[in-house]
XYZ file of C-alpha atoms in Angstrom:
433
model
C 94.576 -20.590 239.931
C 93.956 -22.697 236.842
C 97.297 -24.391 237.402
C 96.140 -25.383 240.896
C 92.901 -26.868 239.563
C 94.818 -28.769 236.901
C 97.309 -30.254 239.370
C 94.578 -31.276 241.802
C 92.573 -33.009 239.090
C 95.654 -34.631 237.576
C 96.881 -35.859 240.957
C 93.469 -37.320 241.811
C 93.221 -39.199 238.506
C 96.840 -40.342 238.674
C 96.463 -41.594 242.227
C 93.305 -43.539 241.316
C 94.955 -45.179 238.320
C 98.254 -46.037 240.017
C 96.721 -47.197 243.287
C 94.095 -49.240 241.467
C 96.820 -50.970 239.489
C 98.981 -51.607 242.561
C 96.119 -52.972 244.657
C 94.943 -55.138 241.780
C 98.439 -56.535 241.397
C 98.656 -57.096 245.136
C 95.321 -58.857 245.333
C 96.243 -61.164 242.474
C 99.077 -62.576 244.552
C 96.432 -64.801 246.172
C 96.974 -67.923 244.074
C 94.169 -70.272 243.053
C 93.673 -73.338 245.224
C 95.056 -75.633 242.508
C 98.285 -73.658 242.329
C 98.748 -73.642 246.102
C 98.685 -77.485 246.256
C 100.686 -78.210 243.109
C 103.258 -80.428 244.814
C 100.566 -82.366 246.699
C 98.862 -83.005 243.356
C 102.096 -84.457 241.956
C 102.529 -86.731 244.989
C 98.950 -87.945 244.696
C 99.446 -88.615 240.988
C 102.598 -90.639 241.678
C 101.004 -92.680 244.464
C 97.930 -93.319 242.301
C 100.149 -94.648 239.521
C 101.961 -96.935 241.947
C 98.739 -98.252 243.428
C 97.405 -98.970 239.955
C 100.395 -101.274 239.303
C 99.766 -103.295 242.453
C 97.223 -106.171 242.584
C 93.817 -104.960 243.875
C 93.969 -106.950 247.150
C 97.270 -105.316 248.060
C 96.294 -101.730 247.278
C 94.838 -100.840 250.688
C 97.944 -102.034 252.492
C 100.186 -100.252 250.029
C 98.213 -97.015 250.500
C 98.604 -97.330 254.272
C 102.311 -97.908 253.795
C 102.598 -94.735 251.689
C 100.702 -92.776 254.324
C 103.097 -93.955 257.014
C 106.249 -93.509 254.957
C 105.427 -90.000 253.750
C 103.485 -88.879 256.844
C 100.454 -88.096 254.728
C 96.770 -88.295 255.577
C 96.023 -90.497 252.609
C 93.578 -93.305 252.012
C 92.345 -95.469 249.162
C 88.570 -95.461 248.845
C 86.111 -97.339 246.705
C 84.318 -95.638 243.883
C 80.895 -96.504 245.254
C 81.517 -94.177 248.230
C 82.113 -91.139 245.989
C 78.960 -89.016 245.942
C 79.785 -86.624 243.129
C 78.149 -85.618 239.852
C 79.444 -87.490 236.863
C 81.073 -84.344 235.397
C 83.175 -83.947 238.566
C 84.119 -87.626 238.760
C 85.996 -87.252 235.516
C 88.083 -84.457 237.046
C 89.830 -86.847 239.368
C 91.578 -88.220 236.300
C 93.091 -84.854 235.467
C 96.822 -84.397 236.255
C 96.106 -82.050 239.162
C 93.187 -84.066 240.439
C 90.054 -82.671 242.049
C 90.361 -80.442 245.112
C 87.285 -80.052 247.315
C 86.632 -78.160 250.521
C 84.676 -79.162 253.602
C 84.343 -77.809 257.121
C 87.741 -79.192 258.088
C 89.667 -77.895 255.105
C 90.693 -79.110 251.673
C 91.108 -82.654 250.366
C 92.402 -83.931 247.054
C 90.803 -86.720 245.022
C 93.031 -88.406 242.460
C 92.858 -91.540 240.361
C 94.112 -93.062 237.141
C 92.185 -95.145 234.606
C 93.820 -98.363 235.821
C 92.727 -97.620 239.396
C 89.119 -96.746 238.622
C 86.552 -96.823 240.114
C 88.709 -96.576 243.226
C 90.350 -93.285 243.991
C 92.930 -91.847 246.301
C 91.899 -89.243 248.920
C 94.603 -86.972 250.307
C 93.704 -84.664 253.162
C 95.383 -81.260 252.707
C 96.435 -78.902 255.459
C 94.589 -75.619 255.121
C 97.128 -72.807 254.456
C 97.062 -69.443 256.140
C 94.656 -67.230 254.214
C 96.780 -64.155 253.880
C 94.829 -62.607 251.081
C 91.261 -63.622 251.782
C 88.722 -61.508 253.591
C 91.000 -58.507 253.178
C 88.560 -56.042 251.641
C 88.930 -53.719 254.605
C 92.706 -53.859 254.366
C 92.669 -53.061 250.652
C 90.226 -50.200 251.234
C 92.439 -48.722 253.913
C 95.462 -49.100 251.672
C 93.642 -47.338 248.839
C 92.613 -44.339 250.923
C 96.027 -44.147 252.523
C 97.595 -44.102 249.073
C 95.248 -41.341 247.924
C 96.164 -39.309 251.002
C 99.871 -39.782 250.284
C 99.448 -38.706 246.672
C 97.391 -35.658 247.678
C 99.934 -34.745 250.347
C 102.688 -34.947 247.768
C 100.761 -32.522 245.555
C 99.416 -30.224 248.277
C 102.572 -29.952 250.391
C 104.160 -27.352 248.047
C 100.859 -25.460 248.046
C 100.760 -25.421 251.845
C 104.355 -24.209 251.914
C 103.610 -21.351 249.507
C 100.476 -20.410 251.446
C 102.537 -20.334 254.639
C 105.038 -17.990 252.997
C 102.192 -15.824 251.752
C 100.673 -15.721 255.236
C 104.000 -14.787 256.835
C 104.557 -12.046 254.257
C 101.047 -10.681 254.847
C 101.604 -10.685 258.633
C 104.949 -8.949 258.236
C 103.397 -6.365 255.917
C 100.516 -5.790 258.351
C 103.033 -5.351 261.173
C 104.675 -2.454 259.354
C 107.341 -4.132 257.233
C 106.347 -2.536 253.926
C 109.194 -4.300 252.124
C 107.678 -7.759 252.744
C 107.145 -9.520 249.425
C 106.704 -13.049 248.059
C 109.565 -14.416 245.977
C 107.579 -15.635 242.995
C 108.346 -19.168 241.848
C 107.309 -20.205 238.348
C 106.578 -23.753 239.610
C 104.081 -22.625 242.238
C 100.374 -23.392 241.910
C 99.276 -19.914 243.054
C 101.521 -17.680 240.994
C 98.631 -15.305 240.226
C 97.893 -14.899 243.947
C 101.544 -14.195 244.740
C 101.860 -11.670 241.900
C 98.643 -10.000 243.032
C 99.917 -9.766 246.615
C 103.207 -8.231 245.473
C 101.402 -5.760 243.243
C 99.018 -4.849 246.072
C 101.934 -4.395 248.477
C 103.740 -2.198 245.946
C 100.669 -0.020 245.474
C 100.057 0.316 249.208
C 103.705 1.176 249.840
C 103.607 3.717 247.030
C 100.369 5.259 248.306
C 101.689 5.570 251.848
C 104.894 7.136 250.594
C 102.935 9.562 248.412
C 100.617 10.476 251.280
C 103.564 11.216 253.554
C 105.245 13.189 250.799
C 102.048 15.092 250.024
C 101.503 15.950 253.684
C 105.047 17.223 254.095
C 104.985 19.096 250.777
C 101.619 20.671 251.464
C 102.647 21.783 254.947
C 105.838 23.247 253.470
C 104.336 24.938 250.420
C 101.358 26.437 252.185
C 103.485 28.307 254.709
C 104.485 31.001 252.243
C 100.964 32.078 251.162
C 99.736 31.827 254.767
C 102.576 34.078 255.912
C 101.766 36.487 253.075
C 98.115 36.517 254.092
C 98.994 37.264 257.707
C 101.321 40.039 256.615
C 98.606 41.439 254.319
C 95.978 41.359 257.064
C 98.269 43.125 259.501
C 99.292 45.670 256.885
C 95.676 46.319 255.859
C 94.642 46.828 259.458
C 97.476 49.274 259.996
C 96.891 51.161 256.730
C 95.865 54.773 257.212
C 93.958 55.221 253.939
C 91.624 53.066 251.905
C 93.830 52.883 248.783
C 96.705 51.313 250.694
C 94.348 48.833 252.364
C 92.879 47.960 248.967
C 96.365 47.248 247.626
C 97.022 44.803 250.454
C 93.616 43.161 249.930
C 94.344 42.634 246.229
C 97.657 41.035 247.137
C 95.862 38.809 249.649
C 93.392 37.785 246.937
C 96.264 36.626 244.714
C 97.694 34.666 247.642
C 94.297 33.017 248.185
C 94.086 32.131 244.489
C 97.498 30.501 244.759
C 96.437 28.545 247.824
C 93.232 27.439 246.104
C 95.113 26.269 243.012
C 97.642 24.477 245.211
C 94.998 22.677 247.250
C 93.059 21.765 244.118
C 96.164 20.198 242.561
C 97.038 18.320 245.732
C 93.528 16.963 246.245
C 93.285 15.983 242.575
C 96.502 13.987 242.835
C 95.422 12.418 246.150
C 92.293 10.965 244.499
C 94.097 9.965 241.315
C 94.625 6.334 242.336
C 90.862 5.775 242.437
C 90.754 6.397 238.693
C 92.820 3.249 238.124
C 89.695 1.140 238.761
C 87.754 3.038 236.084
C 90.030 2.576 233.082
C 88.264 2.117 229.766
C 90.519 0.429 227.221
C 89.789 1.209 223.580
C 91.526 0.385 220.317
C 92.686 3.053 217.899
C 95.273 3.632 215.189
C 98.511 4.960 216.666
C 99.558 7.553 214.045
C 96.265 9.534 213.876
C 95.967 9.392 217.663
C 99.399 10.985 218.163
C 98.546 13.645 215.587
C 95.341 14.525 217.477
C 97.227 14.771 220.784
C 99.790 17.088 219.168
C 97.003 19.262 217.708
C 95.613 19.866 221.193
C 98.944 21.371 222.203
C 99.301 23.638 219.140
C 97.839 26.815 220.763
C 100.397 26.740 223.557
C 103.199 25.872 221.112
C 102.288 28.739 218.726
C 102.155 31.162 221.635
C 105.807 30.316 222.319
C 106.815 30.045 218.617
C 107.517 26.316 218.965
C 107.068 23.777 216.181
C 105.713 20.299 217.028
C 106.676 17.537 214.579
C 105.028 14.112 214.667
C 106.591 10.898 213.314
C 104.933 7.485 213.236
C 105.492 5.445 210.092
C 104.128 2.125 211.394
C 100.481 1.356 210.729
C 99.564 -0.296 214.026
C 96.646 -0.192 216.435
C 97.007 0.228 220.170
C 94.683 -0.675 223.030
C 94.707 1.774 225.961
C 92.607 4.175 227.988
C 92.729 6.912 225.370
C 91.679 9.684 227.774
C 94.415 9.069 230.335
C 97.011 8.274 227.692
C 96.224 11.593 226.013
C 96.538 13.345 229.356
C 99.932 11.775 230.012
C 101.232 12.678 226.554
C 99.704 16.150 226.910
C 101.612 16.643 230.175
C 104.842 15.627 228.443
C 104.180 17.984 225.504
C 103.162 20.829 227.816
C 106.318 20.287 229.837
C 108.346 20.350 226.623
C 106.643 23.601 225.531
C 107.723 25.250 228.786
C 111.393 24.562 228.154
C 111.895 24.070 224.415
C 113.549 26.808 222.397
C 111.912 26.189 219.022
C 111.301 22.457 218.348
C 109.432 19.541 219.845
C 109.387 16.083 218.280
C 106.681 13.509 219.024
C 107.419 10.042 217.604
C 106.479 6.419 218.174
C 107.776 2.975 217.291
C 106.641 -0.583 218.055
C 109.199 -3.231 219.022
C 108.685 -6.647 220.585
C 104.951 -5.996 221.127
C 105.795 -2.833 223.087
C 104.801 0.711 222.085
C 107.497 3.368 222.628
C 106.418 7.008 222.426
C 109.160 9.661 222.459
C 108.733 13.328 223.383
C 111.911 15.363 222.693
C 112.707 19.069 222.855
C 115.662 21.315 222.081
C 115.801 22.925 225.514
C 118.561 22.736 228.074
C 117.485 19.254 229.212
C 117.436 17.767 232.684
C 120.494 17.179 234.817
C 121.446 13.505 234.726
C 121.456 13.192 238.517
C 117.785 14.208 238.496
C 116.567 11.701 235.903
C 115.341 9.294 238.578
C 113.683 12.067 240.622
C 111.582 14.044 238.157
C 108.710 11.529 238.281
C 108.397 11.757 242.066
C 105.346 13.710 243.204
C 106.014 17.357 244.165
C 109.588 17.253 242.901
C 110.830 20.361 241.055
C 114.278 21.126 239.768
C 115.719 24.190 241.399
C 116.997 25.611 238.120
C 115.808 26.739 234.724
C 113.195 23.971 234.282
C 110.816 25.199 236.997
C 109.939 28.456 235.346
C 106.325 27.446 234.608
C 103.686 29.635 236.259
C 101.805 27.425 238.720
C 103.693 24.171 238.879
C 103.646 21.882 241.902
C 105.668 18.971 240.544
C 102.643 16.771 239.762
C 102.571 16.684 235.955
C 105.282 14.072 235.499
C 104.027 12.141 238.544
C 100.667 11.794 236.767
C 102.508 10.556 233.661
C 104.224 7.881 235.767
C 100.890 6.790 237.235
C 99.262 6.482 233.804
C 102.214 4.396 232.621
C 101.846 2.131 235.649
C 98.096 1.745 234.991
C 98.967 0.492 231.505
C 101.651 -1.908 232.863
C 104.241 0.297 231.197
C 107.027 2.670 232.215
C 108.299 6.181 231.604
C 111.868 7.417 231.721
C 113.908 10.440 230.727
C 117.281 10.892 229.080
C 119.011 13.307 226.705
C 117.774 13.581 223.139
C 120.286 12.452 220.534
C 118.531 14.544 217.854
C 117.438 17.786 219.552
C 119.906 17.547 222.476
C 117.303 18.522 225.062
C 115.163 16.324 227.287
C 113.818 13.080 225.859
C 110.901 11.334 227.592
C 110.182 7.692 226.693
C 106.670 6.427 227.463
C 106.265 2.690 226.848
C 103.439 0.179 227.363
C 102.314 -3.178 225.892
C 100.710 -3.139 222.454
C 97.830 -5.158 223.903
C 96.614 -4.716 227.492
C 97.863 -7.297 229.948
C 95.481 -9.495 231.907
C 94.647 -7.787 235.170
C 96.038 -9.652 238.173
């Protein structure tokens, strides 16, 4: 939104400066009175010079002749009739003469030293005042110009807001694929990115809820059927020992159902934890070593060696609890399928942290690489041999990566030839949109 504030302020200042300059230039087109009657001043100067050459008795007649010949309202008057201050009387000797205004209009007084104290009076026709008393016009022009400038700046904003509104309406109507095509020149890029991120999260949550509902309804059928069979068998049992055997089996089925429901409910409320992230800074190498140490009991139980490599002395900023849980899930997953070795390593490139978890197991089929991070997904082969697994461990890893504006992917290890998980995120946390 800072870009929007900047453009609004810049457009307001620019419009004030440009419009002020244009209106000032326009208003200055109203010429001074002297400039408007320049040619009349030259005629008066020429006639005054001619009258000065004539004998005084003939000057009145000559002035009348000039008035008739040139169709001018001109007359020669005596100096005693001129009621002006002395400082103004000298102005009639200037080349342009002295222009005065009365109720009728303007008149020009002109003389030359040889004609003094007499002077020539030329009545001037009052021109159309195109630029006088136009304060209201200039004010209207100024505000109209400001409106045009603001429209020019705000029109793209209105267009983007319209697109955002249409996308929101489409999304609310059920089109979960509705998104805003982000433009780097828009004023509300943060709003558009936030909308897209919100839409992605809502779409993901709805998909996960549907998947969880279908998976739960599918997975719970088996223990429920076992319970019903156990109840019927216990009721039909003829001795107590046989009934007790069925009851013990039913108890195991209930434990499985409880564990299943606990895992499902835990995953369903996982998204709420995204609003409670606590980013801390720590050194990368010791942190990875501590995460690997937490997995040592399980690794020793299976005679697996965990090796840690991180030669770069860098600090990371992340939610250390959830990051440790994600890496722990990857290491625990590797312990379930590794034969003897697990390698945990990290490298920093282009301000991104890449953490690798590799094992020497059989790996994951390539066609399943894009599926293993889906909630409740389990390979129907050797990799699902863990005791109580509901396909949520890697889904939690994917969520933690998303919370850190990162990503997680899987491929085949070039070193150990098993599965290789790559968990990446920015070295410094991104600004929350």
